[in-house]
Short mmCIF file of C-alpha atoms in Angstrom, two decimals:
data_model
loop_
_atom_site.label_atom_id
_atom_site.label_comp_id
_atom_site.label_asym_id
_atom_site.label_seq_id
_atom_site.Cartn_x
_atom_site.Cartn_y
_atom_site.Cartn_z
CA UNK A 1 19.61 -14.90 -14.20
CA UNK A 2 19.39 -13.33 -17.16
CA UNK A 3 20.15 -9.35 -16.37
CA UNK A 4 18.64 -6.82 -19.30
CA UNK A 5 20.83 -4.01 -18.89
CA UNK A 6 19.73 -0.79 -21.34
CA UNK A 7 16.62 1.55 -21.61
CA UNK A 8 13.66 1.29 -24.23
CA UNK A 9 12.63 4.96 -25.62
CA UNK A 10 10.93 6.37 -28.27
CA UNK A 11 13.12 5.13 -30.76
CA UNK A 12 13.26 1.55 -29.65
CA UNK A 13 14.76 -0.93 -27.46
CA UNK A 14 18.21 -1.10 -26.61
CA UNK A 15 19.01 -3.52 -23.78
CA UNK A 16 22.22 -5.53 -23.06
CA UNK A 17 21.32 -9.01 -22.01
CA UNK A 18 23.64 -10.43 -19.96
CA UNK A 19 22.82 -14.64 -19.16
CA UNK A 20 25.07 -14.45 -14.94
CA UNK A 21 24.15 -18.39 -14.81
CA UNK A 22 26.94 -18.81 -17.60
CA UNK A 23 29.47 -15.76 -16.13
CA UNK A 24 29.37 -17.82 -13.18
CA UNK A 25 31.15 -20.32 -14.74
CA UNK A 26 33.39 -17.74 -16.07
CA UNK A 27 36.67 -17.13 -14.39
CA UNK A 28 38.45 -14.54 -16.69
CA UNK A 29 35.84 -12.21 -17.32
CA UNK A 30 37.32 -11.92 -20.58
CA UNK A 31 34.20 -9.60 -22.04
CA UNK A 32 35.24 -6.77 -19.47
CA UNK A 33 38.27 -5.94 -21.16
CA UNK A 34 37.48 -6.72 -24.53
CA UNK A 35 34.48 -3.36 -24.81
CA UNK A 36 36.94 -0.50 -26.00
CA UNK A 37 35.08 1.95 -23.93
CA UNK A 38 34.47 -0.03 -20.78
CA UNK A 39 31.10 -0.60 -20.17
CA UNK A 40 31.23 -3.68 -18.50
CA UNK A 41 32.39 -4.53 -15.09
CA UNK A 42 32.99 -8.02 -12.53
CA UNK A 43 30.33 -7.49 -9.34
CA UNK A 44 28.97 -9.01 -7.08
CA UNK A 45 25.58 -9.57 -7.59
CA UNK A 46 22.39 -9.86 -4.51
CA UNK A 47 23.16 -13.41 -4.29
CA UNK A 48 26.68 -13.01 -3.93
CA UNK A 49 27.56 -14.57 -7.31
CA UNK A 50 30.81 -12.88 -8.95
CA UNK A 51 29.23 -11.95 -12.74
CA UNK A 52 29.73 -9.55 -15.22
CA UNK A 53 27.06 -6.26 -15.34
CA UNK A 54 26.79 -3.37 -17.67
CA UNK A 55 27.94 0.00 -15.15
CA UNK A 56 25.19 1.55 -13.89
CA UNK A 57 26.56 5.28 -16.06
CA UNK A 58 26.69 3.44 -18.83
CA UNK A 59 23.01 1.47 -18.80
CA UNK A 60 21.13 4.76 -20.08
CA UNK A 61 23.59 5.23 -23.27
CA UNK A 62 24.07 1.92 -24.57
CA UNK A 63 22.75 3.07 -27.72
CA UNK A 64 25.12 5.08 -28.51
CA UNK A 65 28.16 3.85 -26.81
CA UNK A 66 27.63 0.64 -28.47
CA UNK A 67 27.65 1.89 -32.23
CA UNK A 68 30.99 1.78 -33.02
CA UNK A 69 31.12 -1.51 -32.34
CA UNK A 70 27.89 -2.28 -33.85
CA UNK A 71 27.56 -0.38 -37.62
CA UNK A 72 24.96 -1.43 -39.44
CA UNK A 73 25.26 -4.14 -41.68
CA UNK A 74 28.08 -5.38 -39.47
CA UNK A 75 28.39 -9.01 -39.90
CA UNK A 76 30.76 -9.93 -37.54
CA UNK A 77 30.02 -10.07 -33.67
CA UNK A 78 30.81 -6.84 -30.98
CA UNK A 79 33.75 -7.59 -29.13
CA UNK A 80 32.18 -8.32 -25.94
CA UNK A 81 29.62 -11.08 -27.55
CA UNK A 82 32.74 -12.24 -29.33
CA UNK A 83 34.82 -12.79 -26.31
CA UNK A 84 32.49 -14.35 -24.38
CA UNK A 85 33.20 -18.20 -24.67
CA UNK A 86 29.81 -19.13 -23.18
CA UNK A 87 27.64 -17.11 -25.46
CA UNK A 88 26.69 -15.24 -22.03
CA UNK A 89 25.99 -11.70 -24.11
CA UNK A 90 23.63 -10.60 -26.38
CA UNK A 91 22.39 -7.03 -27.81
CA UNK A 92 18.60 -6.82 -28.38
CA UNK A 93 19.06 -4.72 -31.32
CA UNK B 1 -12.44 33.29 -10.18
CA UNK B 2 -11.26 30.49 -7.53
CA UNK B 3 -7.94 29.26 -8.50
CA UNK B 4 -7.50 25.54 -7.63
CA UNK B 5 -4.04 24.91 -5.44
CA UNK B 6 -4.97 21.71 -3.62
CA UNK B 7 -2.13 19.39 -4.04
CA UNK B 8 -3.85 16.48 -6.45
CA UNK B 9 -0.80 14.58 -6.97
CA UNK B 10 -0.11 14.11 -2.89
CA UNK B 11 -0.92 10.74 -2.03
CA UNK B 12 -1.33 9.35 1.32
CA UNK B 13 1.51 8.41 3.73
CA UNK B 14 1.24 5.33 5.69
CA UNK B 15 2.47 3.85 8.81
CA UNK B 16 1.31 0.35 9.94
CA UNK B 17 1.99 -1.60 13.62
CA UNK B 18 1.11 -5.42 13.62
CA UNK B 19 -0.32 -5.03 17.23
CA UNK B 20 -0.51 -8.79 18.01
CA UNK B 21 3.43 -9.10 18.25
CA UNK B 22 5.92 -8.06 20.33
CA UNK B 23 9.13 -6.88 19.62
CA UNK B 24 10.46 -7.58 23.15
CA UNK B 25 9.30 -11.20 23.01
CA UNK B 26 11.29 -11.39 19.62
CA UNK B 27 14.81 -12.62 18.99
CA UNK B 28 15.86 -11.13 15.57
CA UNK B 29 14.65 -7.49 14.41
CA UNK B 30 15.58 -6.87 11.25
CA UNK B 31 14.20 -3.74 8.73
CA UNK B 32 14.16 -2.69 5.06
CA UNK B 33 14.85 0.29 4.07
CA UNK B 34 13.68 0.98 0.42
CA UNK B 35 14.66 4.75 -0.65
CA UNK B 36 12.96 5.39 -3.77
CA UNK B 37 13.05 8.31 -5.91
CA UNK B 38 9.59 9.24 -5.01
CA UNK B 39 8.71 7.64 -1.54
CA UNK B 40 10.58 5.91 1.08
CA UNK B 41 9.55 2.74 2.76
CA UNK B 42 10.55 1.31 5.86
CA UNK B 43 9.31 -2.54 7.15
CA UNK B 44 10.54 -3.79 10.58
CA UNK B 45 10.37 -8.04 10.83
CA UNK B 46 10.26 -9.65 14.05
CA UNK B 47 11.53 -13.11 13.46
CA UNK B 48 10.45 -13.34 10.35
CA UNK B 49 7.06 -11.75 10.74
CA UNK B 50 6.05 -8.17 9.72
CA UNK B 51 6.12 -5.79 12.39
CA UNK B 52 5.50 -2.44 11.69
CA UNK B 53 5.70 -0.48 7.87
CA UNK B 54 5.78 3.24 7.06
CA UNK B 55 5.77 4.71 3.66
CA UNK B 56 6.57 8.71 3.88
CA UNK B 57 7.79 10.48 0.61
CA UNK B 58 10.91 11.23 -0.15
CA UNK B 59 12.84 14.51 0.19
CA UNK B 60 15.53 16.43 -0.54
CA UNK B 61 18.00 14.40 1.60
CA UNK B 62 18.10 10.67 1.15
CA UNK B 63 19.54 9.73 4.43
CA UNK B 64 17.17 12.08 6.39
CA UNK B 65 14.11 9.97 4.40
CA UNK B 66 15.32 7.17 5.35
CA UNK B 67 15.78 8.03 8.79
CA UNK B 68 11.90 9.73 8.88
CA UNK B 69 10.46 6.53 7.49
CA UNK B 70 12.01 4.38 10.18
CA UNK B 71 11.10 7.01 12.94
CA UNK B 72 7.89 6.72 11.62
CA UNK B 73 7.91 2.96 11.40
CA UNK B 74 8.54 2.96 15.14
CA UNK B 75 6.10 5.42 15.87
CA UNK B 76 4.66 4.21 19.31
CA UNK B 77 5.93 0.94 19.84
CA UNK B 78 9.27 1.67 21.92
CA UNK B 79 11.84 0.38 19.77
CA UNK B 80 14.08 2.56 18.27
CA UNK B 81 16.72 2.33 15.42
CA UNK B 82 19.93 1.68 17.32
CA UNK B 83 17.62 -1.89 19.03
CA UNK B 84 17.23 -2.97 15.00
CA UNK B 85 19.60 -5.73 14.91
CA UNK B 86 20.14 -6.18 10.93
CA UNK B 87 18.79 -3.02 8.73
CA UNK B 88 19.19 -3.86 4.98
CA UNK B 89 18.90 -0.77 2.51
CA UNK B 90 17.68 -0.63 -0.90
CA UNK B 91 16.06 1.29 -3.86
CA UNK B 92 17.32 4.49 -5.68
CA UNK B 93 18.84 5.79 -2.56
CA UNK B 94 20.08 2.29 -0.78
CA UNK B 95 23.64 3.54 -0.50
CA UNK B 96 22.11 6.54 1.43
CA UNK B 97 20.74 4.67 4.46
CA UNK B 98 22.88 5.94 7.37
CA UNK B 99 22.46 2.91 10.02
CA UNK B 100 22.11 0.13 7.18
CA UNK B 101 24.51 -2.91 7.45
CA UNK B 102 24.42 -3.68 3.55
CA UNK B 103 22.65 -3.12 0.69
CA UNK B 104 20.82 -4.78 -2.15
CA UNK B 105 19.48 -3.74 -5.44
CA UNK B 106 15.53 -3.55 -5.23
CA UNK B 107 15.00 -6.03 -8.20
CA UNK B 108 16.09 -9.18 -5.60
CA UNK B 109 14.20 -7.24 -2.49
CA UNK B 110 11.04 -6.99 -4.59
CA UNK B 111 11.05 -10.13 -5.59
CA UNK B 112 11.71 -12.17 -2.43
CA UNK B 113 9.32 -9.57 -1.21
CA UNK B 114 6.30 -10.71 -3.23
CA UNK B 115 7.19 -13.81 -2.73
CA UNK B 116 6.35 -13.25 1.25
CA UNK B 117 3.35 -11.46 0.49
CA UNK B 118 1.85 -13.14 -2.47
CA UNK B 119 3.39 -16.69 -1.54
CA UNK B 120 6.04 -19.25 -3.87
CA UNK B 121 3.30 -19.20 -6.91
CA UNK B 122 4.36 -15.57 -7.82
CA UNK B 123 6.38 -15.88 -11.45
CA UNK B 124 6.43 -12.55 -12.04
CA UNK B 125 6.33 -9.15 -10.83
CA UNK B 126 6.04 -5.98 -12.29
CA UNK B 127 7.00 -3.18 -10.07
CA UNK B 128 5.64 0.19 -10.85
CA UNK B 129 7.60 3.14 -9.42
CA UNK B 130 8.02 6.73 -8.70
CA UNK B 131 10.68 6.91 -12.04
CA UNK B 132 11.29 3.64 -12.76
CA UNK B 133 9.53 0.38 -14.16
CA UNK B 134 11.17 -3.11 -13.36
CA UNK B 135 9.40 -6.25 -14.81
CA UNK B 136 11.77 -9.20 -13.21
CA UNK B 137 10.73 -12.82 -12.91
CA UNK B 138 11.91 -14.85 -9.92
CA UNK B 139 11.09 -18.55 -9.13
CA UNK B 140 9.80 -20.53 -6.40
CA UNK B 141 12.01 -19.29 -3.41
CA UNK B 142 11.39 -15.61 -4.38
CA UNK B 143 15.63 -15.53 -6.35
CA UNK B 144 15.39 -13.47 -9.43
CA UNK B 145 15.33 -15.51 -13.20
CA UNK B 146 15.29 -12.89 -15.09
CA UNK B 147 15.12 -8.95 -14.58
CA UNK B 148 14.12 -5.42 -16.61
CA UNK B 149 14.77 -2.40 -15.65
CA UNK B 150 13.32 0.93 -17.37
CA UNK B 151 14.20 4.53 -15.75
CA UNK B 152 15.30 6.61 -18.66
CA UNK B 153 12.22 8.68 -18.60
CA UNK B 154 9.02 9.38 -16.23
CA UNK B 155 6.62 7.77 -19.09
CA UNK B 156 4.60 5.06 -17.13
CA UNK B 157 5.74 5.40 -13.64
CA UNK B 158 3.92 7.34 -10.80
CA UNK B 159 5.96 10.83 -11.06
CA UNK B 160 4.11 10.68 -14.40
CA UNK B 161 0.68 9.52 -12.51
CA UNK B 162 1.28 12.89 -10.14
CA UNK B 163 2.28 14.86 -13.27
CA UNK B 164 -0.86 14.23 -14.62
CA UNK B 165 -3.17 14.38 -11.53
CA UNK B 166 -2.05 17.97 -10.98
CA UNK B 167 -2.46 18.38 -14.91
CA UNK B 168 -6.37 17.10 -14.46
CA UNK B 169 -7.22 18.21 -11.35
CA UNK B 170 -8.02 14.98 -10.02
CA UNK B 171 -7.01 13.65 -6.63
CA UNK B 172 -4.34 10.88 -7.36
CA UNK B 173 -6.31 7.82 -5.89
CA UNK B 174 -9.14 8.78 -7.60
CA UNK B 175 -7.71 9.07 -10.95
CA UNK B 176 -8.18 5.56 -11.81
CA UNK B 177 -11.77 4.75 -11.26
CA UNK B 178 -12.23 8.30 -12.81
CA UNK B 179 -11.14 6.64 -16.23
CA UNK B 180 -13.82 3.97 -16.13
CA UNK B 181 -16.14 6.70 -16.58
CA UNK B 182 -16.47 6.77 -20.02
CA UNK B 183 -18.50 5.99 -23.44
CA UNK B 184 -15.81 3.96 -25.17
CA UNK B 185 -12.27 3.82 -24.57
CA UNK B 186 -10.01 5.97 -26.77
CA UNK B 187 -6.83 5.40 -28.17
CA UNK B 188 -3.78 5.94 -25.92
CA UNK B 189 -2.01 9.21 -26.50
CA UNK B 190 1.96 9.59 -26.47
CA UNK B 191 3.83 6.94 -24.00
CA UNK B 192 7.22 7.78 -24.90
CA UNK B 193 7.64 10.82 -22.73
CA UNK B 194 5.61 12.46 -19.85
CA UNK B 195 6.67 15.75 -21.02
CA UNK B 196 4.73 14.77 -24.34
CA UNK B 197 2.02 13.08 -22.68
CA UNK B 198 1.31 16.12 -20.77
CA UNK B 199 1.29 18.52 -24.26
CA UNK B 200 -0.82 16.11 -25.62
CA UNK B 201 -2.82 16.04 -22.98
CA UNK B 202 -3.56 19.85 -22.73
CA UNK B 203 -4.23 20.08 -26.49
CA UNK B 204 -6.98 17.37 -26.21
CA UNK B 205 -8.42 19.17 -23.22
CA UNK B 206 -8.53 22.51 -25.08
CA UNK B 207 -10.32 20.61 -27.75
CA UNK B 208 -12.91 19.82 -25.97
CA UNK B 209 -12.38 16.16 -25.37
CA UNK B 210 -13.99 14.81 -21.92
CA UNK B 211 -11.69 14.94 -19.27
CA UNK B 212 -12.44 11.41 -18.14
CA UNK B 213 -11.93 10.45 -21.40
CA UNK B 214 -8.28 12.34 -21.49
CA UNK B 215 -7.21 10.39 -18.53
CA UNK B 216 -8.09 6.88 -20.07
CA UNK B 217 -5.72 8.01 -23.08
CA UNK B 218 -3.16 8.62 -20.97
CA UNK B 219 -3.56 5.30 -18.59
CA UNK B 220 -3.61 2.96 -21.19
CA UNK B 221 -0.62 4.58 -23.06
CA UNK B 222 1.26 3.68 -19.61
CA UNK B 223 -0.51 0.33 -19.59
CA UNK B 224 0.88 -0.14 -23.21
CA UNK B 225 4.88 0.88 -22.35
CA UNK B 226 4.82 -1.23 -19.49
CA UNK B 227 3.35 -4.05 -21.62
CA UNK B 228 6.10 -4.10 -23.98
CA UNK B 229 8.45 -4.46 -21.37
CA UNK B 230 6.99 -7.12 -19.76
CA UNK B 231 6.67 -8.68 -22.95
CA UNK B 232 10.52 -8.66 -23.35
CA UNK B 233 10.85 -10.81 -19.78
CA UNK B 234 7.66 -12.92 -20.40
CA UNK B 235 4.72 -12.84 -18.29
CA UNK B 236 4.44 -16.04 -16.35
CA UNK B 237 1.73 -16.87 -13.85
CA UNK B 238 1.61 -15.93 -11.02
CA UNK B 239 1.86 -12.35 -11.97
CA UNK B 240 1.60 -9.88 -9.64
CA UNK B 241 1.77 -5.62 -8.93
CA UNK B 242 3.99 -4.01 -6.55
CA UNK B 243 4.54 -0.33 -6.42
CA UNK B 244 2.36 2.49 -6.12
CA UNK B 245 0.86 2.52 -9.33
CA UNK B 246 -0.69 -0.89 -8.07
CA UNK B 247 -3.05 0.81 -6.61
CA UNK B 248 -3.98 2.46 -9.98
CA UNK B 249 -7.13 0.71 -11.01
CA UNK B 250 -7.46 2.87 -14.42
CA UNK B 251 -3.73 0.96 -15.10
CA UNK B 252 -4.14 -2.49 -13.55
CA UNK B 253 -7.12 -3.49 -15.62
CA UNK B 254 -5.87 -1.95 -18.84
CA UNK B 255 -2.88 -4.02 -18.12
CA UNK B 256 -4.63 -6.87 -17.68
CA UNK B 257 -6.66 -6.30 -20.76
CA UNK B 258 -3.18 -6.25 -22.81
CA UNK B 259 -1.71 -9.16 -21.10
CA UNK B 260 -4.70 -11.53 -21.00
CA UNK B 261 -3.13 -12.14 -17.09
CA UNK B 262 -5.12 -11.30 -14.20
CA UNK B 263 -2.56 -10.36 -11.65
CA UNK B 264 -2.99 -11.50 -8.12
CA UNK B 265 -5.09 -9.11 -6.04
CA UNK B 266 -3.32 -7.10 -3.74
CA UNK B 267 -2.96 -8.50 -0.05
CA UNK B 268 -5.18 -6.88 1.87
CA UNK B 269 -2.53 -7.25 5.09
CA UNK B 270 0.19 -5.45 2.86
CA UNK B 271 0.42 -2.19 1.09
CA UNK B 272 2.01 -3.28 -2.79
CA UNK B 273 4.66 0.23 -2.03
CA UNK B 274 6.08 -1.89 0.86
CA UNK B 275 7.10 -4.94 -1.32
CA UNK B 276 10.59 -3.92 -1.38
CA UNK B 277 11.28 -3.02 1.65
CA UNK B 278 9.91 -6.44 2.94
CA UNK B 279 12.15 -7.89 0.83
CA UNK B 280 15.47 -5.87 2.16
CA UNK B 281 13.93 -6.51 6.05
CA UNK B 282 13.57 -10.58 5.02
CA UNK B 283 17.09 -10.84 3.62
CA UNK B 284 18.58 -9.31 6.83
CA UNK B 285 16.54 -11.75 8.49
CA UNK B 286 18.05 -14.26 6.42
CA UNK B 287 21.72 -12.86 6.85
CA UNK B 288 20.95 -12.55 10.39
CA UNK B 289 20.06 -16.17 11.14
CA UNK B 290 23.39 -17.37 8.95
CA UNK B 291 25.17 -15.41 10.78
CA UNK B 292 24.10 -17.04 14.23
CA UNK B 293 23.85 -20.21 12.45
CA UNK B 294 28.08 -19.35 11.51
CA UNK B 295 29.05 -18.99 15.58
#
């Protein structure tokens, strides 16, 4: 399943996409711990898969509590996409 | 001078009793219970098969809605809350749902919801709410692909509908077919806020511009935010409305203008606000039967 976590407003889109087929296969999670402000979390989802989810507080800021991680120009990856080691996260802006 | 304080924006509450089946005959009774932010929907399955639906708006209290909307549910058939044997709760307020045994987010309960009342074709479904807007995709067994969810702001969901009914004095079920009555259509106005919408609105009106024509404005700017979400799952066939708003002519058909999709007509036997809650009552039925299945 591929969960869009984020809002779209007047400015744009901003949506955390977040692929649970792969954190299935996951066993570490490692993405939770790697976001500095802890966005992310390990549920369990409808079907009773354990995956990782953006925290419902968080889903209406990730805007802003994503820019540090995310300047612009930034070349290299946000920690969470970088952690992942099955490419399960992506930031739509 | 007659001041207008008729309610445009209340919509009509609805309670439903399949009268050819009988709970007493049945062996599992299982509900939904779908609090949303706007209205609260209860369905009631008898082995599988709807029983009885009620769709009452939603107060101050959550847990007292949800309560109401089963009572009302029940209304007149003998069974009462404590006989349910499973009672799933979902939506907004799903954590609120006093006698519920678990709870589920609405994007799976929609979805395996359509998929009971719209059959295994449906790809997608856009569900239209009180303050939110979810565009998910699901596949043949009604299990969610891919999901959306939009409720930072009011802007094309049906607290902005009422917001603008009361604005327009137009009765809310009316508003739609209202906005078909027009030269040409204009422009959409401001779809990034209802707060906006609604200033724009006013200033158009005290320019003069045709009320009618006002309303289209502000129906397809809805038509167009929910389009670009969509757009961002995909829109697969079979597409289908749930949610109030599907019942929102002016919106459905500018939608389908946008998306070049004709979504699946509504099923006459089910209201599109009771989607969810169909979906919560046919997981418990699903639960249910494991369980036995597990003894």
């Amino acid at each position: 399943m591929k969960a869009h976590y984020g809002y779209k407003d007047g400015s744009g889109e901003y949506f955390i996409v977040i692929d649970t087929d792969r954190c299935v296969q996951c066993s570490d999670g490692a993405c939770v711990p790697a976001c500095p402000l802890g966005l992310l979390e390990r549920i369990q989802d409808d079907y009773d898969d354990t995956v990782c989810a953006v925290k419902e507080a968080s889903r209406n800021k990730v805007k802003y509590a994503c820019a540090p991680c995310k300047p612009v120009g930034a070349a290299a990856a946000p920690p969470c996409v970088a952690a992942c080691a099955r490419a399960g996260i992506r930031h739509t802006w | 001078m007659v001041i207008d304080t008729r309610e445009h924006w209340r919509w009509p509450e609805v309670h439903w009793v399949n009268k050819e089946l009988d709970w007493r005959a049945g062996g599992a009774i299982t509900a939904g219970v779908d609090v949303g932010s706007i209205s609260s929907k209860t369905a009631v399955m008898v082995d599988g098969k709807l029983y009885a639906y009620a769709i009452l708006r939603t107060g101050a209290s959550s847990p007292d809605s949800a309560v109401r909307a089963t009572k009302k549910a029940l209304e007149g058939t003998g069974l009462e809350i404590e006989k349910i044997h499973l009672t799933i709760g979902t939506g907004y307020g799903r954590i609120n749902v006093p006698f519920a045994q678990k709870t589920l987010t609405e994007i799976a309960c929609h979805a395996r919801g359509a998929n009971f009342v719209w059959g295994p074709t449906v790809r997608t479904v856009l569900d239209m709410g009180g303050q939110d807007c979810k565009a998910i995709q699901c596949d043949e067994r009604g299990k969610v692909t891919s999901f959306l969810m939009n409720d930072k702001c009011a802007a094309g969901t049906g607290r902005g509908v009422e917001a603008f009914a009361d604005l327009v004095k137009v009765p809310i079920e009316k508003i739609g077919e209202e906005s078909f009555s027009i030269k040409e259509e204009p422009k959409p106005i401001s779809n990034t806020c209802v707060i906006f919408a609604k200033s724009e609105a006013l200033g158009l009106l005290r320019k003069g511009w045709d009320r009618n024509v006002v309303i289209a404005s502000y129906l397809s700017a809805m038509a167009h935010r929910v389009y670009t979400l969509l757009e961002r799952v995909g829109i697969a066939k079979d597409f289908v409305i749930s949610g109030g708003i599907a019942k929102n002519p002016g919106v459905v058909r500018r939608l389908t203008t946008l998306t070049g999709i004709e979504p699946l007509a509504p099923n006459p036997q089910y209201d599109p606000q009771i989607v969810g809650a169909i979906g919560g009552a046919l997981f418990a039925h699903a639960m249910l039967q494991k369980q036995k299945g597990a003894k």
